[in-house]
PDB file of C-alpha atoms in Angstrom:
ATOM      1  CA  ARG A1263      64.322-169.156 -39.682  1.00  0.00           C
ATOM      2  CA  LEU A1264      63.845-166.667 -36.899  1.00  0.00           C
ATOM      3  CA  ALA A1265      61.896-168.684 -35.136  1.00  0.00           C
ATOM      4  CA  GLY A1266      64.628-171.883 -34.664  1.00  0.00           C
ATOM      5  CA  PHE A1267      62.668-173.636 -36.601  1.00  0.00           C
ATOM      6  CA  ARG A1268      64.822-176.269 -39.244  1.00  0.00           C
ATOM      7  CA  TYR A1269      63.068-178.528 -41.537  1.00  0.00           C
ATOM      8  CA  ARG A1270      64.317-182.124 -42.439  1.00  0.00           C
ATOM      9  CA  PRO A1271      62.162-184.484 -44.220  1.00  0.00           C
ATOM     10  CA  ARG A1272      61.889-187.982 -42.238  1.00  0.00           C
ATOM     11  CA  PHE A1273      61.517-191.003 -44.058  1.00  0.00           C
ATOM     12  CA  ASP A1274      60.684-192.872 -41.087  1.00  0.00           C
ATOM     13  CA  PHE A1275      57.205-194.004 -41.941  1.00  0.00           C
ATOM     14  CA  ARG A1276      56.931-196.964 -40.118  1.00  0.00           C
ATOM     15  CA  GLY A1277      54.163-196.701 -37.244  1.00  0.00           C
ATOM     16  CA  VAL A1278      52.405-194.105 -37.975  1.00  0.00           C
ATOM     17  CA  GLY A1279      49.503-195.274 -39.411  1.00  0.00           C
ATOM     18  CA  LEU A1280      49.358-195.098 -43.177  1.00  0.00           C
ATOM     19  CA  ARG A1281      49.209-199.009 -43.839  1.00  0.00           C
ATOM     20  CA  HIS A1282      45.525-198.671 -41.898  1.00  0.00           C
ATOM     21  CA  THR A1283      44.835-195.814 -44.002  1.00  0.00           C
ATOM     22  CA  ALA A1284      45.467-197.390 -47.158  1.00  0.00           C
ATOM     23  CA  ARG A1285      43.686-200.356 -46.901  1.00  0.00           C
ATOM     24  CA  LEU A1286      40.579-198.414 -46.097  1.00  0.00           C
ATOM     25  CA  ALA A1287      41.394-195.591 -48.732  1.00  0.00           C
ATOM     26  CA  GLY A1288      41.491-199.065 -50.860  1.00  0.00           C
ATOM     27  CA  TRP A1289      38.227-200.492 -50.294  1.00  0.00           C
ATOM     28  CA  THR A1290      36.854-197.068 -50.948  1.00  0.00           C
ATOM     29  CA  LEU A1291      38.184-197.282 -54.321  1.00  0.00           C
ATOM     30  CA  LEU A1292      37.011-200.266 -54.728  1.00  0.00           C
ATOM     31  CA  PHE A1293      33.363-198.961 -53.969  1.00  0.00           C
ATOM     32  CA  ILE A1294      33.653-196.550 -56.139  1.00  0.00           C
ATOM     33  CA  LEU A1295      34.463-198.711 -58.753  1.00  0.00           C
ATOM     34  CA  VAL A1296      31.495-201.361 -58.359  1.00  0.00           C
ATOM     35  CA  ASN A1297      29.220-198.369 -58.244  1.00  0.00           C
ATOM     36  CA  GLN A1298      30.978-197.198 -61.784  1.00  0.00           C
ATOM     37  CA  ILE A1299      30.553-200.383 -63.545  1.00  0.00           C
ATOM     38  CA  ALA A1300      26.730-200.536 -62.188  1.00  0.00           C
ATOM     39  CA  TRP A1301      25.879-196.711 -64.072  1.00  0.00           C
ATOM     40  CA  ILE A1302      27.693-197.907 -66.964  1.00  0.00           C
ATOM     41  CA  ALA A1303      25.610-200.653 -67.484  1.00  0.00           C
ATOM     42  CA  ILE A1304      22.085-198.775 -66.051  1.00  0.00           C
ATOM     43  CA  VAL A1305      22.945-195.894 -68.985  1.00  0.00           C
ATOM     44  CA  ARG A1306      23.537-198.054 -71.691  1.00  0.00           C
ATOM     45  CA  LEU A1307      20.288-200.113 -71.034  1.00  0.00           C
ATOM     46  CA  ALA A1308      18.642-196.780 -70.668  1.00  0.00           C
ATOM     47  CA  THR A1309      20.174-195.423 -74.087  1.00  0.00           C
ATOM     48  CA  SER A1310      19.102-198.585 -75.589  1.00  0.00           C
ATOM     49  CA  ALA A1311      15.401-197.712 -75.110  1.00  0.00           C
ATOM     50  CA  THR A1312      16.572-194.024 -76.430  1.00  0.00           C
ATOM     51  CA  ILE A1313      17.992-195.420 -79.336  1.00  0.00           C
ATOM     52  CA  SER A1314      15.352-198.071 -80.024  1.00  0.00           C
ATOM     53  CA  GLY A1315      12.352-195.272 -79.145  1.00  0.00           C
ATOM     54  CA  ALA A1316      14.110-192.458 -81.594  1.00  0.00           C
ATOM     55  CA  THR A1317      11.541-192.012 -83.969  1.00  0.00           C
ATOM     56  CA  ASP A1318       8.762-191.787 -82.074  1.00  0.00           C
ATOM     57  CA  ALA A1319       8.823-189.163 -79.502  1.00  0.00           C
ATOM     58  CA  GLU A1320       6.348-190.197 -76.979  1.00  0.00           C
ATOM     59  CA  LYS A1321       8.989-193.016 -76.824  1.00  0.00           C
ATOM     60  CA  ALA A1322      11.912-191.783 -76.801  1.00  0.00           C
ATOM     61  CA  ALA A1323      11.952-192.809 -72.749  1.00  0.00           C
ATOM     62  CA  GLY A1324      15.137-193.835 -72.232  1.00  0.00           C
ATOM     63  CA  SER A1325      18.843-192.094 -70.121  1.00  0.00           C
ATOM     64  CA  THR A1326      17.041-187.943 -70.139  1.00  0.00           C
ATOM     65  CA  VAL A1327      14.096-189.599 -68.324  1.00  0.00           C
ATOM     66  CA  TYR A1328      16.174-192.101 -65.985  1.00  0.00           C
ATOM     67  CA  SER A1329      18.707-189.099 -64.988  1.00  0.00           C
ATOM     68  CA  LEU A1330      15.658-186.786 -64.353  1.00  0.00           C
ATOM     69  CA  GLY A1331      13.868-189.236 -62.560  1.00  0.00           C
ATOM     70  CA  TYR A1332      17.057-189.731 -60.560  1.00  0.00           C
ATOM     71  CA  LEU A1333      17.578-186.561 -59.831  1.00  0.00           C
ATOM     72  CA  ILE A1334      14.313-185.977 -58.611  1.00  0.00           C
ATOM     73  CA  SER A1335      14.535-188.906 -55.856  1.00  0.00           C
ATOM     74  CA  GLN A1336      18.479-188.149 -54.737  1.00  0.00           C
ATOM     75  CA  LEU A1337      16.658-184.398 -53.379  1.00  0.00           C
ATOM     76  CA  PRO A1338      15.704-185.289 -50.263  1.00  0.00           C
ATOM     77  CA  HIS A1339      18.823-187.342 -49.994  1.00  0.00           C
ATOM     78  CA  GLY A1340      21.129-184.364 -51.107  1.00  0.00           C
ATOM     79  CA  VAL A1341      19.781-182.164 -48.856  1.00  0.00           C
ATOM     80  CA  ILE A1342      18.295-183.885 -45.409  1.00  0.00           C
ATOM     81  CA  THR A1343      20.486-187.301 -45.287  1.00  0.00           C
ATOM     82  CA  VAL A1344      23.643-185.942 -46.014  1.00  0.00           C
ATOM     83  CA  SER A1345      23.588-183.059 -43.777  1.00  0.00           C
ATOM     84  CA  LEU A1346      22.252-185.518 -40.638  1.00  0.00           C
ATOM     85  CA  ALA A1347      25.056-188.048 -41.467  1.00  0.00           C
ATOM     86  CA  THR A1348      27.634-185.504 -41.729  1.00  0.00           C
ATOM     87  CA  ALA A1349      26.926-183.855 -38.241  1.00  0.00           C
ATOM     88  CA  VAL A1350      26.396-187.065 -36.917  1.00  0.00           C
ATOM     89  CA  ILE A1351      29.771-189.083 -38.144  1.00  0.00           C
ATOM     90  CA  PRO A1352      32.029-187.682 -35.452  1.00  0.00           C
ATOM     91  CA  THR A1353      30.048-188.390 -32.953  1.00  0.00           C
ATOM     92  CA  LEU A1354      29.835-191.850 -34.090  1.00  0.00           C
ATOM     93  CA  ALA A1355      33.491-191.825 -34.471  1.00  0.00           C
ATOM     94  CA  ALA A1356      34.233-191.264 -31.196  1.00  0.00           C
ATOM     95  CA  LEU A1357      31.921-193.972 -29.835  1.00  0.00           C
ATOM     96  CA  ALA A1358      33.092-196.565 -31.707  1.00  0.00           C
ATOM     97  CA  ALA A1359      36.844-195.295 -30.741  1.00  0.00           C
ATOM     98  CA  ASP A1360      35.257-196.014 -27.430  1.00  0.00           C
ATOM     99  CA  ARG A1361      33.678-199.309 -28.276  1.00  0.00           C
ATOM    100  CA  ASP A1362      30.610-197.320 -26.435  1.00  0.00           C
ATOM    101  CA  TYR A1363      28.182-199.113 -28.967  1.00  0.00           C
ATOM    102  CA  ASP A1364      25.109-198.765 -26.630  1.00  0.00           C
ATOM    103  CA  ARG A1365      25.134-195.255 -27.369  1.00  0.00           C
ATOM    104  CA  PHE A1366      26.567-195.726 -30.973  1.00  0.00           C
ATOM    105  CA  ARG A1367      23.289-197.403 -31.820  1.00  0.00           C
ATOM    106  CA  LEU A1368      21.106-194.671 -29.502  1.00  0.00           C
ATOM    107  CA  GLU A1369      23.060-191.576 -31.552  1.00  0.00           C
ATOM    108  CA  LEU A1370      22.855-193.701 -34.972  1.00  0.00           C
ATOM    109  CA  GLY A1371      18.982-194.769 -34.838  1.00  0.00           C
ATOM    110  CA  ARG A1372      17.846-191.800 -33.753  1.00  0.00           C
ATOM    111  CA  THR A1373      19.498-190.375 -36.965  1.00  0.00           C
ATOM    112  CA  VAL A1374      17.736-193.003 -39.041  1.00  0.00           C
ATOM    113  CA  ARG A1375      14.333-191.804 -37.533  1.00  0.00           C
ATOM    114  CA  VAL A1376      14.770-187.872 -38.213  1.00  0.00           C
ATOM    115  CA  ALA A1377      15.921-189.078 -41.741  1.00  0.00           C
ATOM    116  CA  LEU A1378      13.073-190.904 -42.438  1.00  0.00           C
ATOM    117  CA  VAL A1379      10.322-189.178 -40.741  1.00  0.00           C
ATOM    118  CA  ILE A1380      11.058-186.230 -43.464  1.00  0.00           C
ATOM    119  CA  VAL A1381      12.194-188.448 -46.102  1.00  0.00           C
ATOM    120  CA  ALA A1382       9.244-191.111 -46.195  1.00  0.00           C
ATOM    121  CA  PRO A1383       6.687-188.721 -46.489  1.00  0.00           C
ATOM    122  CA  LEU A1384       8.587-187.182 -49.470  1.00  0.00           C
ATOM    123  CA  ALA A1385       8.451-190.487 -51.235  1.00  0.00           C
ATOM    124  CA  VAL A1386       4.757-191.340 -50.564  1.00  0.00           C
ATOM    125  CA  ALA A1387       4.274-188.039 -52.342  1.00  0.00           C
ATOM    126  CA  LEU A1388       6.922-189.043 -55.446  1.00  0.00           C
ATOM    127  CA  ALA A1389       4.631-192.488 -55.673  1.00  0.00           C
ATOM    128  CA  CYS A1390       0.873-190.459 -55.393  1.00  0.00           C
ATOM    129  CA  LEU A1391       1.732-187.720 -57.152  1.00  0.00           C
ATOM    130  CA  GLY A1392       4.720-188.696 -59.764  1.00  0.00           C
ATOM    131  CA  GLN A1393       2.385-187.753 -62.881  1.00  0.00           C
ATOM    132  CA  PRO A1394       1.143-184.425 -62.267  1.00  0.00           C
ATOM    133  CA  ALA A1395       4.493-183.591 -61.402  1.00  0.00           C
ATOM    134  CA  ALA A1396       5.971-184.580 -64.455  1.00  0.00           C
ATOM    135  CA  ALA A1397       2.910-183.062 -65.854  1.00  0.00           C
ATOM    136  CA  ILE A1398       4.632-179.832 -64.827  1.00  0.00           C
ATOM    137  CA  ALA A1399       8.126-180.587 -66.274  1.00  0.00           C
ATOM    138  CA  GLY A1400       5.942-181.827 -69.854  1.00  0.00           C
ATOM    139  CA  GLY A1401       5.512-177.848 -69.982  1.00  0.00           C
ATOM    140  CA  LEU A1402       8.637-176.725 -70.818  1.00  0.00           C
ATOM    141  CA  GLY A1403       8.331-178.080 -73.965  1.00  0.00           C
ATOM    142  CA  ALA A1404      11.594-180.305 -74.825  1.00  0.00           C
ATOM    143  CA  LEU A1405      10.121-183.190 -72.080  1.00  0.00           C
ATOM    144  CA  GLY A1406       6.483-182.781 -73.229  1.00  0.00           C
ATOM    145  CA  GLY A1407       6.478-186.407 -75.236  1.00  0.00           C
ATOM    146  CA  SER A1408       7.800-188.200 -72.634  1.00  0.00           C
ATOM    147  CA  THR A1409       5.603-186.555 -69.560  1.00  0.00           C
ATOM    148  CA  LEU A1410       4.079-190.334 -68.896  1.00  0.00           C
ATOM    149  CA  ALA A1411       6.976-191.701 -68.693  1.00  0.00           C
ATOM    150  CA  ILE A1412       8.471-189.357 -66.549  1.00  0.00           C
ATOM    151  CA  GLY A1413       5.262-189.448 -64.226  1.00  0.00           C
ATOM    152  CA  TYR A1414       5.932-193.603 -63.968  1.00  0.00           C
ATOM    153  CA  THR A1415       9.896-193.361 -63.447  1.00  0.00           C
ATOM    154  CA  ILE A1416       9.604-190.732 -60.628  1.00  0.00           C
ATOM    155  CA  GLN A1417       6.745-192.452 -59.265  1.00  0.00           C
ATOM    156  CA  ALA A1418       8.992-195.915 -59.361  1.00  0.00           C
ATOM    157  CA  PHE A1419      12.121-193.998 -57.576  1.00  0.00           C
ATOM    158  CA  ALA A1420       9.545-193.828 -54.787  1.00  0.00           C
ATOM    159  CA  LEU A1421      10.725-196.871 -53.220  1.00  0.00           C
ATOM    160  CA  ALA A1422      14.913-195.977 -53.478  1.00  0.00           C
ATOM    161  CA  THR A1423      14.233-192.741 -52.008  1.00  0.00           C
ATOM    162  CA  ILE A1424      13.412-194.420 -48.520  1.00  0.00           C
ATOM    163  CA  ALA A1425      16.058-197.450 -49.110  1.00  0.00           C
ATOM    164  CA  PHE A1426      19.420-195.614 -50.337  1.00  0.00           C
ATOM    165  CA  THR A1427      18.801-193.499 -46.876  1.00  0.00           C
ATOM    166  CA  VAL A1428      18.785-196.125 -44.656  1.00  0.00           C
ATOM    167  CA  HIS A1429      21.510-197.768 -46.603  1.00  0.00           C
ATOM    168  CA  TYR A1430      23.552-195.137 -46.937  1.00  0.00           C
ATOM    169  CA  LEU A1431      23.194-194.199 -42.530  1.00  0.00           C
ATOM    170  CA  MET A1432      24.343-197.983 -42.458  1.00  0.00           C
ATOM    171  CA  LEU A1433      27.078-197.325 -44.206  1.00  0.00           C
ATOM    172  CA  ARG A1434      28.249-194.055 -41.791  1.00  0.00           C
ATOM    173  CA  GLY A1435      27.954-196.717 -39.137  1.00  0.00           C
ATOM    174  CA  PHE A1436      30.294-198.831 -41.123  1.00  0.00           C
ATOM    175  CA  TYR A1437      32.807-195.900 -41.849  1.00  0.00           C
ATOM    176  CA  ALA A1438      32.768-194.963 -38.326  1.00  0.00           C
ATOM    177  CA  ASN A1439      33.683-198.136 -37.210  1.00  0.00           C
ATOM    178  CA  GLU A1440      36.818-197.501 -39.688  1.00  0.00           C
ATOM    179  CA  ASP A1441      34.807-200.912 -41.226  1.00  0.00           C
ATOM    180  CA  ASN A1442      35.582-200.057 -45.336  1.00  0.00           C
ATOM    181  CA  ARG A1443      35.521-203.784 -46.408  1.00  0.00           C
ATOM    182  CA  THR A1444      31.725-204.656 -45.513  1.00  0.00           C
ATOM    183  CA  PRO A1445      30.810-201.727 -47.467  1.00  0.00           C
ATOM    184  CA  PHE A1446      31.980-202.717 -50.389  1.00  0.00           C
ATOM    185  CA  PHE A1447      30.959-206.464 -50.398  1.00  0.00           C
ATOM    186  CA  ILE A1448      27.286-205.046 -49.564  1.00  0.00           C
ATOM    187  CA  GLN A1449      27.704-202.609 -52.851  1.00  0.00           C
ATOM    188  CA  LEU A1450      28.965-205.660 -54.668  1.00  0.00           C
ATOM    189  CA  VAL A1451      25.633-207.506 -53.965  1.00  0.00           C
ATOM    190  CA  ILE A1452      23.755-204.241 -54.768  1.00  0.00           C
ATOM    191  CA  GLY A1453      24.990-203.648 -57.833  1.00  0.00           C
ATOM    192  CA  VAL A1454      24.709-207.553 -58.611  1.00  0.00           C
ATOM    193  CA  VAL A1455      21.041-206.816 -58.141  1.00  0.00           C
ATOM    194  CA  ASN A1456      20.639-203.634 -59.727  1.00  0.00           C
ATOM    195  CA  VAL A1457      21.810-204.540 -63.220  1.00  0.00           C
ATOM    196  CA  GLY A1458      20.691-208.745 -63.025  1.00  0.00           C
ATOM    197  CA  VAL A1459      17.269-207.315 -62.157  1.00  0.00           C
ATOM    198  CA  ALA A1460      17.464-204.090 -64.276  1.00  0.00           C
ATOM    199  CA  VAL A1461      18.702-206.212 -67.470  1.00  0.00           C
ATOM    200  CA  VAL A1462      15.298-208.877 -66.939  1.00  0.00           C
ATOM    201  CA  LEU A1463      12.890-206.218 -66.022  1.00  0.00           C
ATOM    202  CA  VAL A1464      13.453-204.119 -69.486  1.00  0.00           C
ATOM    203  CA  GLN A1465      12.872-206.985 -71.864  1.00  0.00           C
ATOM    204  CA  LEU A1466       9.368-206.963 -70.786  1.00  0.00           C
ATOM    205  CA  VAL A1467       8.293-203.709 -71.686  1.00  0.00           C
ATOM    206  CA  ASP A1468       8.492-201.134 -74.501  1.00  0.00           C
ATOM    207  CA  PRO A1469      11.057-198.323 -74.591  1.00  0.00           C
ATOM    208  CA  ASN A1470       8.687-195.930 -73.311  1.00  0.00           C
ATOM    209  CA  ARG A1471       8.680-198.001 -70.149  1.00  0.00           C
ATOM    210  CA  VAL A1472      12.312-198.930 -69.517  1.00  0.00           C
ATOM    211  CA  ALA A1473      13.309-195.583 -67.243  1.00  0.00           C
ATOM    212  CA  MET A1474      10.737-196.827 -64.945  1.00  0.00           C
ATOM    213  CA  MET A1475      11.667-200.108 -64.422  1.00  0.00           C
ATOM    214  CA  LEU A1476      15.525-198.977 -64.419  1.00  0.00           C
ATOM    215  CA  ALA A1477      14.235-196.995 -61.950  1.00  0.00           C
ATOM    216  CA  LEU A1478      12.546-200.053 -60.151  1.00  0.00           C
ATOM    217  CA  SER A1479      15.468-202.041 -60.068  1.00  0.00           C
ATOM    218  CA  TYR A1480      17.156-199.270 -58.507  1.00  0.00           C
ATOM    219  CA  GLY A1481      15.074-199.548 -55.731  1.00  0.00           C
ATOM    220  CA  ILE A1482      14.892-203.211 -55.262  1.00  0.00           C
ATOM    221  CA  ALA A1483      18.666-203.287 -55.387  1.00  0.00           C
ATOM    222  CA  TYR A1484      18.850-200.748 -52.342  1.00  0.00           C
ATOM    223  CA  VAL A1485      16.413-202.266 -50.562  1.00  0.00           C
ATOM    224  CA  VAL A1486      18.310-205.782 -50.569  1.00  0.00           C
ATOM    225  CA  GLY A1487      21.606-203.624 -49.588  1.00  0.00           C
ATOM    226  CA  SER A1488      19.599-201.647 -46.878  1.00  0.00           C
ATOM    227  CA  VAL A1489      18.383-205.063 -45.300  1.00  0.00           C
ATOM    228  CA  LEU A1490      21.941-206.444 -46.241  1.00  0.00           C
ATOM    229  CA  SER A1491      23.884-203.539 -44.365  1.00  0.00           C
ATOM    230  CA  VAL A1492      21.331-203.569 -41.328  1.00  0.00           C
ATOM    231  CA  ARG A1493      21.881-206.656 -40.665  1.00  0.00           C
ATOM    232  CA  LEU A1494      25.864-206.859 -41.119  1.00  0.00           C
ATOM    233  CA  LEU A1495      26.012-203.738 -38.577  1.00  0.00           C
ATOM    234  CA  SER A1496      23.987-205.252 -36.151  1.00  0.00           C
ATOM    235  CA  ARG A1497      26.378-208.139 -36.215  1.00  0.00           C
ATOM    236  CA  ALA A1498      28.969-205.517 -35.108  1.00  0.00           C
ATOM    237  CA  ILE A1499      27.747-203.152 -32.993  1.00  0.00           C
ATOM    238  CA  GLY A1500      24.565-204.838 -31.605  1.00  0.00           C
ATOM    239  CA  PRO A1501      21.002-204.803 -32.841  1.00  0.00           C
ATOM    240  CA  VAL A1502      19.973-201.817 -34.676  1.00  0.00           C
ATOM    241  CA  ILE A1503      16.576-202.615 -35.140  1.00  0.00           C
ATOM    242  CA  ASP A1504      15.470-202.410 -31.908  1.00  0.00           C
ATOM    243  CA  ARG A1505      12.180-202.091 -29.829  1.00  0.00           C
ATOM    244  CA  GLU A1506      12.054-198.235 -30.009  1.00  0.00           C
ATOM    245  CA  MET A1507      12.826-198.690 -34.064  1.00  0.00           C
ATOM    246  CA  ARG A1508       9.959-201.451 -34.528  1.00  0.00           C
ATOM    247  CA  PHE A1509       7.598-199.131 -32.762  1.00  0.00           C
ATOM    248  CA  PHE A1510       8.801-196.082 -34.906  1.00  0.00           C
ATOM    249  CA  ILE A1511       8.220-198.037 -37.844  1.00  0.00           C
ATOM    250  CA  ARG A1512       4.612-199.146 -37.464  1.00  0.00           C
ATOM    251  CA  ARG A1513       3.445-195.428 -36.664  1.00  0.00           C
ATOM    252  CA  MET A1514       5.256-194.578 -39.481  1.00  0.00           C
ATOM    253  CA  VAL A1515       3.469-196.885 -41.588  1.00  0.00           C
ATOM    254  CA  VAL A1516      -0.135-195.741 -39.764  1.00  0.00           C
ATOM    255  CA  ALA A1517       0.969-192.544 -40.478  1.00  0.00           C
ATOM    256  CA  LEU A1518       2.070-192.644 -44.390  1.00  0.00           C
ATOM    257  CA  VAL A1519      -1.013-195.060 -45.458  1.00  0.00           C
ATOM    258  CA  LEU A1520      -3.049-192.226 -44.446  1.00  0.00           C
ATOM    259  CA  THR A1521      -1.198-189.564 -45.722  1.00  0.00           C
ATOM    260  CA  ALA A1522      -1.371-191.507 -49.280  1.00  0.00           C
ATOM    261  CA  PHE A1523      -4.878-192.222 -48.803  1.00  0.00           C
ATOM    262  CA  VAL A1524      -5.710-188.711 -48.214  1.00  0.00           C
ATOM    263  CA  THR A1525      -3.092-187.645 -50.973  1.00  0.00           C
ATOM    264  CA  LEU A1526      -4.626-189.597 -54.042  1.00  0.00           C
ATOM    265  CA  GLY A1527      -8.330-188.627 -52.474  1.00  0.00           C
ATOM    266  CA  VAL A1528      -7.758-185.135 -52.973  1.00  0.00           C
ATOM    267  CA  ALA A1529      -5.690-185.638 -56.727  1.00  0.00           C
ATOM    268  CA  ALA A1530      -9.190-188.132 -57.545  1.00  0.00           C
ATOM    269  CA  GLY A1531     -11.368-185.390 -56.513  1.00  0.00           C
ATOM    270  CA  LEU A1532      -9.874-182.968 -58.413  1.00  0.00           C
ATOM    271  CA  ASP A1533      -9.460-184.957 -61.524  1.00  0.00           C
ATOM    272  CA  ALA A1534     -13.221-185.440 -61.063  1.00  0.00           C
ATOM    273  CA  ALA A1535     -13.927-182.069 -60.414  1.00  0.00           C
ATOM    274  CA  GLY A1536     -12.909-181.032 -64.061  1.00  0.00           C
ATOM    275  CA  VAL A1537      -9.287-180.393 -63.383  1.00  0.00           C
ATOM    276  CA  GLU A1538      -6.302-182.165 -65.586  1.00  0.00           C
ATOM    277  CA  PRO A1539      -3.365-183.747 -63.768  1.00  0.00           C
ATOM    278  CA  LEU A1540      -1.620-184.364 -67.008  1.00  0.00           C
ATOM    279  CA  ARG A1541      -1.435-181.284 -68.102  1.00  0.00           C
ATOM    280  CA  ALA A1542       0.805-178.376 -67.171  1.00  0.00           C
ATOM    281  CA  VAL A1543      -1.599-176.180 -65.338  1.00  0.00           C
ATOM    282  CA  GLY A1544      -3.862-179.126 -64.083  1.00  0.00           C
ATOM    283  CA  GLY A1545      -0.435-180.655 -63.000  1.00  0.00           C
ATOM    284  CA  LEU A1546       0.660-178.115 -61.326  1.00  0.00           C
ATOM    285  CA  VAL A1547      -2.986-177.736 -59.326  1.00  0.00           C
ATOM    286  CA  THR A1548      -2.808-181.245 -58.326  1.00  0.00           C
ATOM    287  CA  THR A1549       0.480-181.520 -57.044  1.00  0.00           C
ATOM    288  CA  VAL A1550      -0.017-178.458 -54.605  1.00  0.00           C
ATOM    289  CA  VAL A1551      -3.356-179.010 -53.244  1.00  0.00           C
ATOM    290  CA  ALA A1552      -2.716-182.829 -53.030  1.00  0.00           C
ATOM    291  CA  GLY A1553       0.039-182.331 -51.282  1.00  0.00           C
ATOM    292  CA  ILE A1554      -0.447-179.698 -49.434  1.00  0.00           C
ATOM    293  CA  ALA A1555      -3.601-181.812 -47.606  1.00  0.00           C
ATOM    294  CA  GLY A1556      -1.345-184.905 -47.402  1.00  0.00           C
ATOM    295  CA  LEU A1557       1.790-183.318 -45.501  1.00  0.00           C
ATOM    296  CA  LEU A1558      -1.049-181.933 -43.195  1.00  0.00           C
ATOM    297  CA  THR A1559      -2.473-185.386 -43.055  1.00  0.00           C
ATOM    298  CA  PHE A1560       1.408-186.602 -42.256  1.00  0.00           C
ATOM    299  CA  VAL A1561       1.924-183.961 -39.644  1.00  0.00           C
ATOM    300  CA  SER A1562      -1.586-184.963 -38.032  1.00  0.00           C
ATOM    301  CA  ALA A1563      -1.247-188.544 -37.635  1.00  0.00           C
ATOM    302  CA  ALA A1564       2.134-188.519 -36.791  1.00  0.00           C
ATOM    303  CA  LYS A1565       0.941-186.341 -33.256  1.00  0.00           C
ATOM    304  CA  VAL A1566      -2.033-188.853 -33.299  1.00  0.00           C
ATOM    305  CA  VAL A1567       0.191-191.904 -33.366  1.00  0.00           C
ATOM    306  CA  GLY A1568       3.312-190.377 -31.497  1.00  0.00           C
ATOM    307  CA  LEU A1569       5.772-189.862 -34.078  1.00  0.00           C
ATOM    308  CA  SER A1570       8.158-188.091 -31.454  1.00  0.00           C
ATOM    309  CA  GLU A1571      10.523-187.589 -33.933  1.00  0.00           C
ATOM    310  CA  LEU A1572       8.164-184.628 -36.097  1.00  0.00           C
ATOM    311  CA  GLY A1573       8.199-183.210 -32.871  1.00  0.00           C
ATOM    312  CA  TYR A1574      11.780-183.422 -31.766  1.00  0.00           C
ATOM    313  CA  LEU A1575      12.196-182.181 -35.572  1.00  0.00           C
ATOM    314  CA  MET A1576      10.073-178.937 -35.396  1.00  0.00           C
ATOM    315  CA  THR A1577      11.561-177.752 -32.117  1.00  0.00           C
ATOM    316  CA  SER A1578      15.040-177.655 -33.833  1.00  0.00           C
ATOM    317  CA  LEU A1579      14.008-175.910 -36.638  1.00  0.00           C
ATOM    318  CA  ARG A1580      11.949-173.744 -34.202  1.00  0.00           C
ATOM    319  CA  ARG A1581      15.315-173.172 -32.468  1.00  0.00           C
ATOM    320  CA  ARG A1582      17.808-172.103 -35.086  1.00  0.00           C
ATOM    321  CA  GLY A1583      14.956-169.915 -36.541  1.00  0.00           C
TER     322      GLY A1583
END
């Protein structure tokens, strides 16, 4: 009052953008609803496996095992992908508002490549070292009877680790372009594929492999989702998979194959030398030694094949340090 301000409520809401905002929020809520329905269906399948194997500790491989594998697979995404997406989306939104889709694709493509140069090697590590890593968890006691199931589940989630990252970043492109409707329909397809494939796969295995099959179905669903999101986003902003991205994918595949070869070779060598990867101590030794060997191989291979994104990332980290 001393400043001369007088508050008077206004009710002329027309033209301030609330309808557009509400429409975007509505599609987002539907997106969340689809996710929750799919999650409930998967949890019910996992819980059924737990109940079926309740009389045998070795077969208690349902919801607990699946949740553990899921958390491990989401760790790289939560730390790396979300951070990169959070940093880039204001830039993408500004470029989309200016309809500067050339720079939009440039920024989005660079973010995808930087994310994959970190996430993809971690996914290879999960696929190659899932069993010895699970042996470490088995040493905790309560999970000891489910060590093999945990290992298989971690390995099966490796596919989802990469596919989910690509899909997540494509969704940031849609959101920056103020398109929340398309992500809903993409997520609807993902949910249907996830549940449908899971229902089929779990019928083919014993309860101690159900969590693995649920992880595999999750990965398959997000491979479908990432392909679909890339194609649909490309229709709106132009080709996301451009010449630079294709070259990156080829170089990345070469580096990852070499990394997997060395990682598995070192793990097999340790096993032959008497280090038991399915026991807690042996699993720890195998995970650390083979993991370091794989890391060094990937860094070396990346330099040889010309993965400039890794060099860009290392330079950025040194500057911040």
